Coordinates of C-alpha atoms in Angstrom, one line a residue:
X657 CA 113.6 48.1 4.7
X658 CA 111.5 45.2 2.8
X659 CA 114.8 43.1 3.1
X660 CA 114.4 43.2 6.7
X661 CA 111.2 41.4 7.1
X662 CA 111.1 39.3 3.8
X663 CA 114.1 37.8 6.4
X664 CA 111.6 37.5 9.0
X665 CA 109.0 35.9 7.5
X666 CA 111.4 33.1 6.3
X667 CA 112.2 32.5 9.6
X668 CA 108.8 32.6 10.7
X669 CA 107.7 30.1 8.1
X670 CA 110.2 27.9 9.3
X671 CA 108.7 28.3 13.3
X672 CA 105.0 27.0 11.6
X673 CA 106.4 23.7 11.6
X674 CA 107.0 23.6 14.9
X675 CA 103.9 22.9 17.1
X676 CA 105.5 24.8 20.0
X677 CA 105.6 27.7 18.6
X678 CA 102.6 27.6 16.7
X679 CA 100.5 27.3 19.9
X680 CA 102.4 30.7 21.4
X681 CA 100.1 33.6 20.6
X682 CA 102.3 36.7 20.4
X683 CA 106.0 34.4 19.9
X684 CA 109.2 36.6 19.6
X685 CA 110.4 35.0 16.2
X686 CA 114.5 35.0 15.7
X687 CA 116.2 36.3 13.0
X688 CA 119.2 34.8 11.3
X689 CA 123.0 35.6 12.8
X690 CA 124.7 38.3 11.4
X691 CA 122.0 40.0 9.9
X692 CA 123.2 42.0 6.9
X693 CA 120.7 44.8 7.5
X694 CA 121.4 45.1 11.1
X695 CA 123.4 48.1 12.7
X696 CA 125.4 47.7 15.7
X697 CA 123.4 48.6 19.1
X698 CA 126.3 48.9 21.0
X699 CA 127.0 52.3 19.4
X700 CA 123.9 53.8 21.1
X701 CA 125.0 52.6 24.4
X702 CA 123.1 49.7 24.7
X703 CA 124.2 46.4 26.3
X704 CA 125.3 43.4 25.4
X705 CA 122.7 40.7 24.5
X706 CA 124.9 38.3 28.1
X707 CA 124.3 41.1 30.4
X708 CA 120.5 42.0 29.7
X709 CA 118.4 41.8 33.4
X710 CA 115.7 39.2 32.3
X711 CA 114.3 39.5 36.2
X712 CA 112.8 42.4 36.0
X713 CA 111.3 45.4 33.3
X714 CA 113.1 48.3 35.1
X715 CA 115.8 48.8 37.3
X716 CA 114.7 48.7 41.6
X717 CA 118.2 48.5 43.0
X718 CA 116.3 48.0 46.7
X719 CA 114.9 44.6 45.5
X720 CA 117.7 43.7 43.9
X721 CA 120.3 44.3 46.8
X722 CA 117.8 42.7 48.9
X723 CA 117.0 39.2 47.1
X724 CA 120.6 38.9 46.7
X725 CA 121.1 38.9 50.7
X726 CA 118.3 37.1 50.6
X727 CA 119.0 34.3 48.7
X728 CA 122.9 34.5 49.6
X729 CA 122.1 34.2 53.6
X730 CA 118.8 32.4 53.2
X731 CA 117.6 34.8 56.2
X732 CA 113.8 36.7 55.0
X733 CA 114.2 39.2 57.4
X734 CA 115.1 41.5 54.9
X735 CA 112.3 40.8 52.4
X736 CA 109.8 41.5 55.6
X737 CA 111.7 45.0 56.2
X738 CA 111.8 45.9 52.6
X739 CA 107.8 45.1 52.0
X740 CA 106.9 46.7 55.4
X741 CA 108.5 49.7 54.1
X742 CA 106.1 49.7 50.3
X743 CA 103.4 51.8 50.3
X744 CA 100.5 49.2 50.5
X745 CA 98.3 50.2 47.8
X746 CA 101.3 50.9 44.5
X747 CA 102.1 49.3 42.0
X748 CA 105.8 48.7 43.4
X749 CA 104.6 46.3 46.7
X750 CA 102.4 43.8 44.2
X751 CA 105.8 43.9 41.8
X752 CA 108.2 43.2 44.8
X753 CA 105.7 40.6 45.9
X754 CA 105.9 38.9 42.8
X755 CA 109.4 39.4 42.9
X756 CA 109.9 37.8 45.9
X757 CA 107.5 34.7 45.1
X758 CA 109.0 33.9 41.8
X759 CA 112.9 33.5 43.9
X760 CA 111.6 31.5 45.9
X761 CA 109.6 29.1 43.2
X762 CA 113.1 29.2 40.9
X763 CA 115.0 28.3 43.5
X764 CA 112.7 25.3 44.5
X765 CA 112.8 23.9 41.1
X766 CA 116.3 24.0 40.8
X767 CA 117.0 22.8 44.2
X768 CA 113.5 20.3 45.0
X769 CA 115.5 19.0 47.9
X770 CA 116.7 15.6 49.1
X771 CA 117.9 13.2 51.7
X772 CA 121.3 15.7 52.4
X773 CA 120.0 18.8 50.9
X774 CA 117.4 21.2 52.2
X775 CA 114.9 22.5 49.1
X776 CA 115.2 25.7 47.5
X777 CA 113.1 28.5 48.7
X778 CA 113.4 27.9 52.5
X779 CA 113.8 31.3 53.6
X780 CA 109.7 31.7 52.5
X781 CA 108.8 28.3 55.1
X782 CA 110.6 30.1 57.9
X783 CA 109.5 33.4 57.1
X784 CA 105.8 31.9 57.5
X785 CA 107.0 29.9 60.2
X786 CA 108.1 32.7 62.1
X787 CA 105.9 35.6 61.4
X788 CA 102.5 34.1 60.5
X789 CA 101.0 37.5 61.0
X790 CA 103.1 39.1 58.7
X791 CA 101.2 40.6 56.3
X792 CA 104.3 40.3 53.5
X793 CA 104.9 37.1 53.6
X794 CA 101.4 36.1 53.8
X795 CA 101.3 37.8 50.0
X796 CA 104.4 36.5 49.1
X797 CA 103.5 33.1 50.4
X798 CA 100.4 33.2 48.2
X799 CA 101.8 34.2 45.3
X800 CA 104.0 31.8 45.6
X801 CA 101.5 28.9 45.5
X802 CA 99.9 30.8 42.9
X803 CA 103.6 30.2 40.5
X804 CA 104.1 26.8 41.7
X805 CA 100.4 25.7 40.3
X806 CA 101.5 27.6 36.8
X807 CA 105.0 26.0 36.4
X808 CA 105.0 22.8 37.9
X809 CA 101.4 21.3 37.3
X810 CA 99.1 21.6 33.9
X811 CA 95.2 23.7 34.1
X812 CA 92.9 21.3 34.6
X813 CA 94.4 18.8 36.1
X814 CA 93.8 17.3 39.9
X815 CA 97.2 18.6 40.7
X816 CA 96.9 22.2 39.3
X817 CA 93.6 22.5 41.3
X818 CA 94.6 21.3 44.3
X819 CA 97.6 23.9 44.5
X820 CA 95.3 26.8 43.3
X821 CA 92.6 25.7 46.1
X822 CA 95.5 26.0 48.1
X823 CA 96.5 29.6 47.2
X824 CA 93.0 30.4 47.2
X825 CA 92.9 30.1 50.8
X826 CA 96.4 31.8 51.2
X827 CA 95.0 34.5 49.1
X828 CA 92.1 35.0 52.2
X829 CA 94.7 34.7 55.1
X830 CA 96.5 37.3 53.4
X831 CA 93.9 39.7 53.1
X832 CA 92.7 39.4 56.7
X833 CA 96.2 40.4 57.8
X834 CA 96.5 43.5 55.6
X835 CA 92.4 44.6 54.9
X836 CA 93.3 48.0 53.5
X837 CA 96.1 46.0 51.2
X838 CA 94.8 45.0 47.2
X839 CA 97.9 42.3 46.5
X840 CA 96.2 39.4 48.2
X841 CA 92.9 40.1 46.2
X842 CA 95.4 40.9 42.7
X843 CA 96.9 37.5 43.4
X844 CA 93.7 35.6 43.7
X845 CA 92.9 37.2 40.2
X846 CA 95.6 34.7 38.9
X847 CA 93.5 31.9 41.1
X848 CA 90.3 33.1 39.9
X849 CA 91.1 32.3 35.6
X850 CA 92.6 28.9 37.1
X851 CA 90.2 27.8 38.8
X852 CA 87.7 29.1 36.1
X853 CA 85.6 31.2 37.9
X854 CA 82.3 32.3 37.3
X855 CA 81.8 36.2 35.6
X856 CA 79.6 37.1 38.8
X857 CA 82.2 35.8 41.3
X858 CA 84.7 37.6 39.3
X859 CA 83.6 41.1 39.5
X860 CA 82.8 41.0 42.7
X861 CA 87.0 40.1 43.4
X862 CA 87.3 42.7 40.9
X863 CA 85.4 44.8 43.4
X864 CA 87.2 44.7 46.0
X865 CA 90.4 45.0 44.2
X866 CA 88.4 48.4 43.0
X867 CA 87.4 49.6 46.5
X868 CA 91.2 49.7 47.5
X869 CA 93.3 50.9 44.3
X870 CA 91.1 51.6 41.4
X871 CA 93.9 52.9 39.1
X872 CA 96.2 49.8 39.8
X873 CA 97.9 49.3 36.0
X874 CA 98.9 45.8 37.7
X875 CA 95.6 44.7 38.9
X876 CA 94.3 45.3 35.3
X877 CA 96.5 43.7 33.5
X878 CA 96.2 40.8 35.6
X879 CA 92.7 40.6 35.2
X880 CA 92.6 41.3 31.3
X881 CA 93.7 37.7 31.2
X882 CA 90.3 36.5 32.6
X883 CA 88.3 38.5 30.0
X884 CA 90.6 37.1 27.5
X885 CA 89.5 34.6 24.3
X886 CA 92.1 31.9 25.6
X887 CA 90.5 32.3 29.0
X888 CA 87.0 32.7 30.0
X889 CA 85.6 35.5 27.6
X890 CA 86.2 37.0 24.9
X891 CA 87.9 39.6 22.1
X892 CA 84.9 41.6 22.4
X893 CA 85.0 41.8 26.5
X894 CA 88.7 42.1 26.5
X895 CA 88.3 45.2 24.4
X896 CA 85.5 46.6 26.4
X897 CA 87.6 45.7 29.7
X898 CA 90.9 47.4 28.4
X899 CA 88.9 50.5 26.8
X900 CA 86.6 51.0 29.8
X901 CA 89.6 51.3 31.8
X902 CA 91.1 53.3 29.3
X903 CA 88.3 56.3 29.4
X904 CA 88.2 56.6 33.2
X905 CA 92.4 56.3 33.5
X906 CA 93.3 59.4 35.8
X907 CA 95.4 62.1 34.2
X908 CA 98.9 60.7 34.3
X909 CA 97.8 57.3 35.0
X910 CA 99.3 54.2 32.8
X911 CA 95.9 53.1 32.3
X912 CA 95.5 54.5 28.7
X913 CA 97.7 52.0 27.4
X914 CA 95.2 49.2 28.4
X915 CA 93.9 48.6 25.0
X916 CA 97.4 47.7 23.9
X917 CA 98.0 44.8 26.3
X918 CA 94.7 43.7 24.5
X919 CA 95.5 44.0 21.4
X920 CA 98.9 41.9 21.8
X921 CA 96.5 38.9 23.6
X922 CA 94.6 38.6 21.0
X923 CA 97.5 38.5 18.3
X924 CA 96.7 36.2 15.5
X925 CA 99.1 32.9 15.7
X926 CA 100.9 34.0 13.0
X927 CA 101.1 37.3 11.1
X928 CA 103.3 37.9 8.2
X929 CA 101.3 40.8 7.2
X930 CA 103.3 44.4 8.1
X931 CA 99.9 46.1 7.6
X932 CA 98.6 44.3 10.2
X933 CA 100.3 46.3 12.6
X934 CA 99.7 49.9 11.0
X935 CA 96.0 49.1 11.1
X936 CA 93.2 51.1 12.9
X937 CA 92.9 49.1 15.9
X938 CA 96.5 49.0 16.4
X939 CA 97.4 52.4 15.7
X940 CA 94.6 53.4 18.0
X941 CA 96.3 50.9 20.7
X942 CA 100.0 52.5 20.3
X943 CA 98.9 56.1 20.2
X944 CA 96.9 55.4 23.7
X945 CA 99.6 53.7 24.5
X946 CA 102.7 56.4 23.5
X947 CA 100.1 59.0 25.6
X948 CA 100.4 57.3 28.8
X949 CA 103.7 57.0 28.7
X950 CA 104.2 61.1 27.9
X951 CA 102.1 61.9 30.8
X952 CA 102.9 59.9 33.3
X953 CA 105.6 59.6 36.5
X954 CA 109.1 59.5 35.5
X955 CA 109.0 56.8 38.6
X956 CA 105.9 55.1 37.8
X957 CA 107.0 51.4 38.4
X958 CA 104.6 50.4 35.4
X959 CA 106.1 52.6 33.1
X960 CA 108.9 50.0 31.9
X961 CA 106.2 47.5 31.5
X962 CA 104.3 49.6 28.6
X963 CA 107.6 51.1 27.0
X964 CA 108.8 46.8 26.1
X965 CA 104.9 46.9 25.0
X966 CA 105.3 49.6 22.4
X967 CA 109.0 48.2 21.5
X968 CA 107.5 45.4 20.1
X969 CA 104.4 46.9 18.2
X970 CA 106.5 50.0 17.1
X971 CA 109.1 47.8 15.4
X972 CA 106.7 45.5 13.8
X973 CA 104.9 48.9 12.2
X974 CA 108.2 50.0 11.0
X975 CA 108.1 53.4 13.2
X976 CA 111.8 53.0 13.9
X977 CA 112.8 56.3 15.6
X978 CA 109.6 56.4 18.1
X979 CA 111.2 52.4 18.9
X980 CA 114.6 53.7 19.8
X981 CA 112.9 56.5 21.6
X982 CA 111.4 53.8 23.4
X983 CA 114.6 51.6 23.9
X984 CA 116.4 54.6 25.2
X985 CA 115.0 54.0 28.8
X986 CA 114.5 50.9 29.0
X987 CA 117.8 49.2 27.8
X988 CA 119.0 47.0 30.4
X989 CA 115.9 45.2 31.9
X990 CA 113.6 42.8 29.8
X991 CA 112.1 40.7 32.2
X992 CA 108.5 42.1 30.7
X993 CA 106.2 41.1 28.4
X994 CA 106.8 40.3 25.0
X995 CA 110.4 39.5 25.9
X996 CA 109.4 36.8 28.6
X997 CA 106.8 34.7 26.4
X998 CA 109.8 33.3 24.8
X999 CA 112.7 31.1 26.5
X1000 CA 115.4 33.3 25.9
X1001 CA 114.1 36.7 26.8
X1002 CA 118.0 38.5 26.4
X1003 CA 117.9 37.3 22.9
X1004 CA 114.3 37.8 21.9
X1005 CA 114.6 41.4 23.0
X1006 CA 117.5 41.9 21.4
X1007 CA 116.2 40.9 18.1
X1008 CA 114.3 43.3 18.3
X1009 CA 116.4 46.3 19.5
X1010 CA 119.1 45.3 16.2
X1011 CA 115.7 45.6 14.0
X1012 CA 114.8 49.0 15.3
X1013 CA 118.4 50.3 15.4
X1014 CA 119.1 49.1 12.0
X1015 CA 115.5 50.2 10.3
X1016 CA 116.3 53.7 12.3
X1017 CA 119.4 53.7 10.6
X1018 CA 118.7 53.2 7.2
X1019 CA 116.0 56.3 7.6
X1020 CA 118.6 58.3 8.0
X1021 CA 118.9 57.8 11.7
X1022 CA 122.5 58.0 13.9
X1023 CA 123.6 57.7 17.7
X1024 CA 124.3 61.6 16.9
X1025 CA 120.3 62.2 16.0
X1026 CA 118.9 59.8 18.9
X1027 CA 118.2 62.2 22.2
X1028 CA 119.6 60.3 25.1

């Protein structure tokens, strides 16, 4: 399987000289068109490259069916029924929040508005209009803010700060509707690396995130980005962050695949190196990893999020059947990290998923030998 990433690390070459890419720690890197190594997916099942889901990491058909009335009537009623109805403290009401926010932000960009048109997103105005004391869309509303600083304005800037400030205070109103609820704290994490808070006003948000779900997967991995080199600590104290959590995860709990997520922020720019990834620290990260996703719920909502994780490290250490294992249940949906970094997350996964099917195959491997 040389052959396969003597290919890749051409390409890759080729991606140095392009500043953009340079600057993307972790990049998905392409391979060239009709790859003469790589198998065809479709004969496991999977599906075509067009009709991946790049919304979401995992199927939630009640989201889906209710953005699409949603954004088809431009009536939030439903988006306030659906959130009323998730269980405060899981994983699944921060995901459906973000859900919701990130709508409402696309469809803003795409429609800003104008002399005959009415802007994108209006459903969330009315929704805050109309229920001010509803604790959803006082999340939602935040998070929303919290998207718009990130995609439309630059860290750092008057612009960016005066949206976070904004969100910051969203981010409080929130929390006073819903005081048992930890989304309007986990969204204020997001605030707190923009704004560049301090380590001591950090815990203490940490805190109170602590006090209401300690064994939120979500929570962590939003605020593994504080502790983070590119952020406001370090390798060392993202480590310590992700293993910490690690030790104390629950039985069951996704929590154990922490020190993966940390491992992936602090890729080096570029890597050409297979080793790299069969290394201590990083087989240390996958089997934590490959155990959390063993033990826990079938229905865990993060569960998606770790299997794309260990797609991406499992390929790159040449462990082809435990990748298809992985690709197995998440096929479909790849609106999760890795695949997201880049701008085509369909064909950056999919890269990928012809890699492992054709290493898999050249091992020996067939759709007859792959559990489904």
């Amino acid at each position: 399987m040389e052959i396969l990433w003597v290919l890749v690390a051409a390409v890759m070459l080729g991606f140095v000289l392009l500043p953009f890419l340079r600057r993307r720690r972790g990049a998905i890197e392409q391979v060239p068109a009709g790859h003469p190594d790589a198998a065809d997916p479709a004969n496991y099942g999977f599906v075509r490259e067009e009709e991946l889901d790049v919304r979401m990491p995992g199927p939630d058909q009640d989201l889906l069916d209710v953005l699409d009335l949603v954004q088809r009537t431009q009536d939030y009623r439903a988006a306030s029924q659906l959130l009323a109805g998730t269980e405060a403290e899981g994983e699944l009401r921060w995901q459906r929040v973000q859900a919701f926010a990130g709508a409402a932000s696309l469809e803003l960009q795409q429609r800003p508005g104008g002399v005959s048109e009415s802007p994108g997103g209006q459903w969330l105005r009315v929704w805050r209009a109309e229920q001010p004391k509803d604790a959803g869309g006082a999340a939602v509303h935040a998070e929303f803010l919290v998207q718009q600083a990130w995609r439309t304005s630059t860290p750092g800037t008057d612009d960016f700060r005066i949206i976070m400030e904004e969100a910051k205070a969203a981010c409080g109103e929130a929390a006073l509707l819903a005081p048992g609820d930890p989304v309007p704290y986990i969204v204020e994490l997001s605030v707190a690396r923009g704004l560049a808070y301090s380590q001591p006003e950090f815990e203490q948000l940490w805190l109170k995130i602590l006090d209401r779900a300690p064994s939120h997967m979500g929570a962590h991995l939003a605020a593994l980005h504080y502790w983070c080199e590119k952020w406001h600590g370090s390798r060392e104290l993202a480590y310590s962050f992700a293993e910490a959590a690690a030790a104390r995860a629950p039985q069951g709990s996704l929590l154990a695949a922490m020190p993966l997520f940390a491992v992936f922020e602090h890729l080096p720019e570029v890597n050409l190196v297979s080793s790299f990834y069969q290394s201590e620290v990083v087989t240390k990260a996958i089997h934590g990893a490959l155990h959390a996703v063993h033990s826990a719920r079938p229905d865990d909502p993060m569960l998606a999020h770790v299997r794309h994780l260990l797609v991406f490290f499992l390929v790159r250490a040449e462990r082809w059947s435990e990748a298809m294992h992985q690709l197995i249940h998440i096929d479909g949906h790849v609106g999760a990290l890795p695949w997201t970094l880049n701008p085509d997350p369909a064909s950056a996964f999919a890269v990928y998923r012809a890699l492992a099917v054709a290493g898999y195959e050249a091992n020996g491997g067939s759709p007859a030998t792959l559990p489904q």
